[in-house]
mmCIF file with all atom_site columns, C-alpha atoms in Angstrom:
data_model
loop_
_atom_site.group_PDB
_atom_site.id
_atom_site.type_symbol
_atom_site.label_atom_id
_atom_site.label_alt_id
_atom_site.label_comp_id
_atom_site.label_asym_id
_atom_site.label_entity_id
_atom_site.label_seq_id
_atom_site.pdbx_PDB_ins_code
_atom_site.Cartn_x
_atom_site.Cartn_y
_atom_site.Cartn_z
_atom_site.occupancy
_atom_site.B_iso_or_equiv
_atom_site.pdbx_formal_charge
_atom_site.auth_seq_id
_atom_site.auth_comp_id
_atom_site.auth_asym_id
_atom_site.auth_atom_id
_atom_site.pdbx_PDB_model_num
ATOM 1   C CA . UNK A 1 1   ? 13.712  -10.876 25.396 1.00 94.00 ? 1   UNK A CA 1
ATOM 2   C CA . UNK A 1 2   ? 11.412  -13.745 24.347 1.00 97.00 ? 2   UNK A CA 1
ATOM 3   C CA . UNK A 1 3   ? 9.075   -12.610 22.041 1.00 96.00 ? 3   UNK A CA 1
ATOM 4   C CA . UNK A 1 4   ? 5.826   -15.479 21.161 1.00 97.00 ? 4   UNK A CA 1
ATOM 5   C CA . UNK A 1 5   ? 3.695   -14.938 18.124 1.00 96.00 ? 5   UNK A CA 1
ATOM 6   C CA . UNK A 1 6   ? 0.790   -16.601 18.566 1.00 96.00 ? 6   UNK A CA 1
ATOM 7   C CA . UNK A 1 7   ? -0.857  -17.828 15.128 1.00 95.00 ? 7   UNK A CA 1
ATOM 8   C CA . UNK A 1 8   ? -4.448  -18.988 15.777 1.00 94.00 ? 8   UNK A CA 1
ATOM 9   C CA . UNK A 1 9   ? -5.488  -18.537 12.059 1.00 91.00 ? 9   UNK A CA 1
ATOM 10  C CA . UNK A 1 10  ? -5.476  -20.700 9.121  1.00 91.00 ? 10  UNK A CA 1
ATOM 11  C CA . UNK A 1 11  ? -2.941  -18.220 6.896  1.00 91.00 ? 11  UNK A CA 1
ATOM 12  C CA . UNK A 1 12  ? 0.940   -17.684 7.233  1.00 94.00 ? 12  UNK A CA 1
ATOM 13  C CA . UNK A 1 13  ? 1.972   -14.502 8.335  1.00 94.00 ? 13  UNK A CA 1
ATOM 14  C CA . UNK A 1 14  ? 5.229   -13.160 7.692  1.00 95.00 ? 14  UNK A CA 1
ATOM 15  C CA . UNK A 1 15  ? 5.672   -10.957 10.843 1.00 94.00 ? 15  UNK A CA 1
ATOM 16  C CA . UNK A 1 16  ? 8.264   -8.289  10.655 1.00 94.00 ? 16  UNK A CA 1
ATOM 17  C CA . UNK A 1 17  ? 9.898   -6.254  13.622 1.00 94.00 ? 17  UNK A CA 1
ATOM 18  C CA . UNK A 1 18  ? 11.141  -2.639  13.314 1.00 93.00 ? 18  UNK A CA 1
ATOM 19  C CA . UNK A 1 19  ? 14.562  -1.650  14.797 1.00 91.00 ? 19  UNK A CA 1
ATOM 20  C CA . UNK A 1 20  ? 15.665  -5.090  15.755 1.00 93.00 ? 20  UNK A CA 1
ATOM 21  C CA . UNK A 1 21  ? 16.626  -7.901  14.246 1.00 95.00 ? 21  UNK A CA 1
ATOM 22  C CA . UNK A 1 22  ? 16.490  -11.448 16.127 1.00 97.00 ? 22  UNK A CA 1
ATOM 23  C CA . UNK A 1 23  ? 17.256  -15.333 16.212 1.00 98.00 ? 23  UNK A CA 1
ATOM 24  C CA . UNK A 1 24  ? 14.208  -17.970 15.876 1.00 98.00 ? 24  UNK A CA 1
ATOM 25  C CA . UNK A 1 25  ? 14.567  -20.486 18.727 1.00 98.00 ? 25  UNK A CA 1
ATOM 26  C CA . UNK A 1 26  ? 11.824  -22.593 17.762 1.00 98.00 ? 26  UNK A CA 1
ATOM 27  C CA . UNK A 1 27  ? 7.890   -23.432 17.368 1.00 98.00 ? 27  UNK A CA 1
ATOM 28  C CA . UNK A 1 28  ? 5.085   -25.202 18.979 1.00 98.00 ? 28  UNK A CA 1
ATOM 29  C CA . UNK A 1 29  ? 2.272   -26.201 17.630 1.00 97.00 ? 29  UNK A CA 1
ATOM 30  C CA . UNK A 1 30  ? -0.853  -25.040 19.475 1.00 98.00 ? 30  UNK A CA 1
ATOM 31  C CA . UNK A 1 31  ? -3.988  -27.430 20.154 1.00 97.00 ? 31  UNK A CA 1
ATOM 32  C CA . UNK A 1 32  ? -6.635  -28.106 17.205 1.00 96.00 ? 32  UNK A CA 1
ATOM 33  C CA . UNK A 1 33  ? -10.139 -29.317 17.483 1.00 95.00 ? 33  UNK A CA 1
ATOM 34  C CA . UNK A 1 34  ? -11.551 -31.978 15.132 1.00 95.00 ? 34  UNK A CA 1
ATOM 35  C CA . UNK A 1 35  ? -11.753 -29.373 12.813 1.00 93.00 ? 35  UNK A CA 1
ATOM 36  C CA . UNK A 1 36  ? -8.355  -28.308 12.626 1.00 90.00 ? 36  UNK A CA 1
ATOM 37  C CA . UNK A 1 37  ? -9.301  -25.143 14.290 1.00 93.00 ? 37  UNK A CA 1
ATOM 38  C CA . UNK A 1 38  ? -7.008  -23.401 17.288 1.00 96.00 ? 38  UNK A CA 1
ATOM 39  C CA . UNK A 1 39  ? -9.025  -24.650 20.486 1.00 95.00 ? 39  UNK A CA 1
ATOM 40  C CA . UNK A 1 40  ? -9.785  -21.859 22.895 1.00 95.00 ? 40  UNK A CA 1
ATOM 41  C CA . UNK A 1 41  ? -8.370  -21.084 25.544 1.00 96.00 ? 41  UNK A CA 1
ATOM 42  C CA . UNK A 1 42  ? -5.480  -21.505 23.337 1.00 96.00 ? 42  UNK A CA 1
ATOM 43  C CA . UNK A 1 43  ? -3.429  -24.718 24.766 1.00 97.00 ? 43  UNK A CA 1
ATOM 44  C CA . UNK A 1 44  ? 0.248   -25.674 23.515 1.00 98.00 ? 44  UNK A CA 1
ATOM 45  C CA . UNK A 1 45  ? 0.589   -28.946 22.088 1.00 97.00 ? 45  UNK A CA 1
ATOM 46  C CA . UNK A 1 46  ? 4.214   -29.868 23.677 1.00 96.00 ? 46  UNK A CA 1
ATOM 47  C CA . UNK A 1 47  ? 5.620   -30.234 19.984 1.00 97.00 ? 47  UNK A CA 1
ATOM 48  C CA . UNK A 1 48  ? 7.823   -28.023 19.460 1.00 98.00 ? 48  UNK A CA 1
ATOM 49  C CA . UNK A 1 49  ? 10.460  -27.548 16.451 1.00 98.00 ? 49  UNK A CA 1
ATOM 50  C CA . UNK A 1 50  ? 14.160  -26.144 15.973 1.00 98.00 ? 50  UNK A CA 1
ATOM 51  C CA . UNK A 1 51  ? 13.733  -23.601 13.177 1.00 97.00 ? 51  UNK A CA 1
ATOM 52  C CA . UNK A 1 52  ? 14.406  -24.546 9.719  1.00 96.00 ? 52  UNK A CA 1
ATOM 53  C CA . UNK A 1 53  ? 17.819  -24.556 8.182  1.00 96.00 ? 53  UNK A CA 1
ATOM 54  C CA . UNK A 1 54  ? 17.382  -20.996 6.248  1.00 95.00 ? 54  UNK A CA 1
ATOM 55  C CA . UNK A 1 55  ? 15.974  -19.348 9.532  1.00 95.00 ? 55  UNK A CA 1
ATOM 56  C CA . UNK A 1 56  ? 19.042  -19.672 11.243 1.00 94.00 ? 56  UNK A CA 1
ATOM 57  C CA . UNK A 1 57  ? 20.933  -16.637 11.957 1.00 95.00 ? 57  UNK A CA 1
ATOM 58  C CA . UNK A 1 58  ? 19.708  -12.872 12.200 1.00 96.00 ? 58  UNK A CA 1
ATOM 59  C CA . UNK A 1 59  ? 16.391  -12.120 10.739 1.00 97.00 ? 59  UNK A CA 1
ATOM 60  C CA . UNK A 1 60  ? 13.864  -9.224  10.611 1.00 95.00 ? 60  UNK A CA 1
ATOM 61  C CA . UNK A 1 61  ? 10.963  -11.219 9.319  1.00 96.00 ? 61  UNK A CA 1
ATOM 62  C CA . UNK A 1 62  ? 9.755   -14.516 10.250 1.00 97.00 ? 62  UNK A CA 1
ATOM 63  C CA . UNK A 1 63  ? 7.057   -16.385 8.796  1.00 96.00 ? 63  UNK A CA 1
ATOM 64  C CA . UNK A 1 64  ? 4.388   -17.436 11.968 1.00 96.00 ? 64  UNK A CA 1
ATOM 65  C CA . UNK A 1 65  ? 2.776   -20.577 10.511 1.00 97.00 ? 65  UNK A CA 1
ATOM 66  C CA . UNK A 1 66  ? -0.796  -21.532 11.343 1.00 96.00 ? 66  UNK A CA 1
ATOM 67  C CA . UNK A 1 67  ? -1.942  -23.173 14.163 1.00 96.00 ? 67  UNK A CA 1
ATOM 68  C CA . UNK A 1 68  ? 1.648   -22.550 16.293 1.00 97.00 ? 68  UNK A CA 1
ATOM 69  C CA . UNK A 1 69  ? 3.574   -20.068 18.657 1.00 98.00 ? 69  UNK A CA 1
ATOM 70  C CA . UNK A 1 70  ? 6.676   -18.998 17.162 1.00 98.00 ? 70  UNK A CA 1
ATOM 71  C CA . UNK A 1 71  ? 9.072   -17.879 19.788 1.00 98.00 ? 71  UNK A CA 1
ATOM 72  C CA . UNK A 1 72  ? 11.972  -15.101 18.981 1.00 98.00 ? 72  UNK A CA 1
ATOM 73  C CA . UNK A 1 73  ? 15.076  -14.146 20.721 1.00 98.00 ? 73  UNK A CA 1
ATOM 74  C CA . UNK A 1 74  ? 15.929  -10.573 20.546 1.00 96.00 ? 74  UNK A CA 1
ATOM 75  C CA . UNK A 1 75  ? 17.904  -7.471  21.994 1.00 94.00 ? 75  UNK A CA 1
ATOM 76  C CA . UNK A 1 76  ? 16.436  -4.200  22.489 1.00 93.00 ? 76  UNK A CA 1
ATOM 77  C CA . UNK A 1 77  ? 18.948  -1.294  22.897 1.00 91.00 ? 77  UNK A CA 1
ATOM 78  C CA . UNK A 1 78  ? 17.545  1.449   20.504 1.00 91.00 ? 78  UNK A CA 1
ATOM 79  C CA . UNK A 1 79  ? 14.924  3.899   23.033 1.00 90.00 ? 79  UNK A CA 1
ATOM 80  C CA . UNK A 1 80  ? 11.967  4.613   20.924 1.00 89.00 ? 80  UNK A CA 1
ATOM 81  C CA . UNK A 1 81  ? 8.574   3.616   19.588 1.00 89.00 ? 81  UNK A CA 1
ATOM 82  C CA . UNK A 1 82  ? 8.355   1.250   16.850 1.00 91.00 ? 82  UNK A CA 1
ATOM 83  C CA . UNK A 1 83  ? 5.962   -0.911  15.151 1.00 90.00 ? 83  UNK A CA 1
ATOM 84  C CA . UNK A 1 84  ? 5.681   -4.907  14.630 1.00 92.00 ? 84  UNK A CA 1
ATOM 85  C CA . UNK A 1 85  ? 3.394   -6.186  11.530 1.00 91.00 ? 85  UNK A CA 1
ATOM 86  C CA . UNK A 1 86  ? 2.471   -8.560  9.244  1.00 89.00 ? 86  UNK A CA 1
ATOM 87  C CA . UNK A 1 87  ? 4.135   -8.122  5.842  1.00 86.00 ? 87  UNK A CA 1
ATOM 88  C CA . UNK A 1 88  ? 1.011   -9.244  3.738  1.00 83.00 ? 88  UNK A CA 1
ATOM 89  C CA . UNK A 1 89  ? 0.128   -6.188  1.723  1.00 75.00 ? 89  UNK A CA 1
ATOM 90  C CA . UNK A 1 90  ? -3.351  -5.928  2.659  1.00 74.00 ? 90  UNK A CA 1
ATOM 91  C CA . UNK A 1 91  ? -2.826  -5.969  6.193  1.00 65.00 ? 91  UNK A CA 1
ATOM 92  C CA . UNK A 1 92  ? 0.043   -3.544  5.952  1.00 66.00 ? 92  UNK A CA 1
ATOM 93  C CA . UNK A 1 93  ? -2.367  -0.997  3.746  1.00 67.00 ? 93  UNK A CA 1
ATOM 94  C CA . UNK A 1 94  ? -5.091  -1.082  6.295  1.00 67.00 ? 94  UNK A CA 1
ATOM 95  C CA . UNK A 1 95  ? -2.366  -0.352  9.033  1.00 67.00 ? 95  UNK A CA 1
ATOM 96  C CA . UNK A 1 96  ? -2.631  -3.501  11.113 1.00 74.00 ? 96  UNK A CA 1
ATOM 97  C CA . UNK A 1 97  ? 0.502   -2.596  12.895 1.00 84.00 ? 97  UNK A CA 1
ATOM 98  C CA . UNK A 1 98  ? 0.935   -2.972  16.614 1.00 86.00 ? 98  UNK A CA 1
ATOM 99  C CA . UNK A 1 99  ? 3.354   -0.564  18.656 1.00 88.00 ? 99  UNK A CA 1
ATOM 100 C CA . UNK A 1 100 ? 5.848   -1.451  21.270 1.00 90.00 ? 100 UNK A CA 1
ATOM 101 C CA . UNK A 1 101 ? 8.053   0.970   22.860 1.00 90.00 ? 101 UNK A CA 1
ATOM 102 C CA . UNK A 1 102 ? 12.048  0.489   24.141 1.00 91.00 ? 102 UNK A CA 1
ATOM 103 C CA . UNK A 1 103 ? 12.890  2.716   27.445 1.00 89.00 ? 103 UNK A CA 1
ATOM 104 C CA . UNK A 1 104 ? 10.536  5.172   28.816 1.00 88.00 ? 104 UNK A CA 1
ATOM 105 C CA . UNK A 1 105 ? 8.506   7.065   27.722 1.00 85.00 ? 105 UNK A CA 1
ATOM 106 C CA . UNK A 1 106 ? 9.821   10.092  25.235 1.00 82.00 ? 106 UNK A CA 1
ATOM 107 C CA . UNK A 1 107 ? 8.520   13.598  24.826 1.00 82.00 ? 107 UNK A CA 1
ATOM 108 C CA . UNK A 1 108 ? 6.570   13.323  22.140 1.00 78.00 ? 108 UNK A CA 1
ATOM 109 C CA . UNK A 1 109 ? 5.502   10.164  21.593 1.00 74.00 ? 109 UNK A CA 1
ATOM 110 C CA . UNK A 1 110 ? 1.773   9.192   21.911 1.00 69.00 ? 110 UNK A CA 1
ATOM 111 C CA . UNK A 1 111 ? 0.412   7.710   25.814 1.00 66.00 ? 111 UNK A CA 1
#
């Protein structure tokens, strides 16, 4: 799959995938108003980078810089439900994790 993190604030977030680990295939920078502020609907800008020389290779954590969509090539193989999340402390403490789930659904595992 093609995963795209969206990053429409003004902070780096170093966004970290349970289970998997993946390949960065690149950015693109999303477009900014006059005051450098993500314009909504968000719109891509058509600039769009390799990633950098030390992201190259498998990863479990990827920083998503501000104001761009950083896309991720991954495999998913493991059935389960697992989390995605920022790795700044605060966000991780106040459980700003999001779920995704690989197969179908599994007894026990919330709807």
């Amino acid at each position: 799959e093609i995963w795209e993190i969206y990053n429409a604030t003004a902070d780096a977030h170093p966004m970290h995938i349970h289970e998997i680990t993946f390949e960065v295939v690149n950015r693109e920078g999303l477009v900014l108003d006059d005051d450098d502020e993500v314009v909504e609907p968000i719109q891509l800008d058509g600039e769009i980078t390799p990633p950098a020389p030390w992201e190259t290779g498998v990863k479990d954590t990827v920083i998503a810089y501000p104001g761009q969509v950083t896309r991720l090539k991954a495999r998913f193989t493991t059935p389960g439900q697992y989390v995605w999340h920022c790795h700044i402390v605060e966000h991780e403490d106040n459980e700003m994790m999001r779920p995704y789930r690989i197969g179908p659904v599994q007894p026990g595992q919330p709807a």
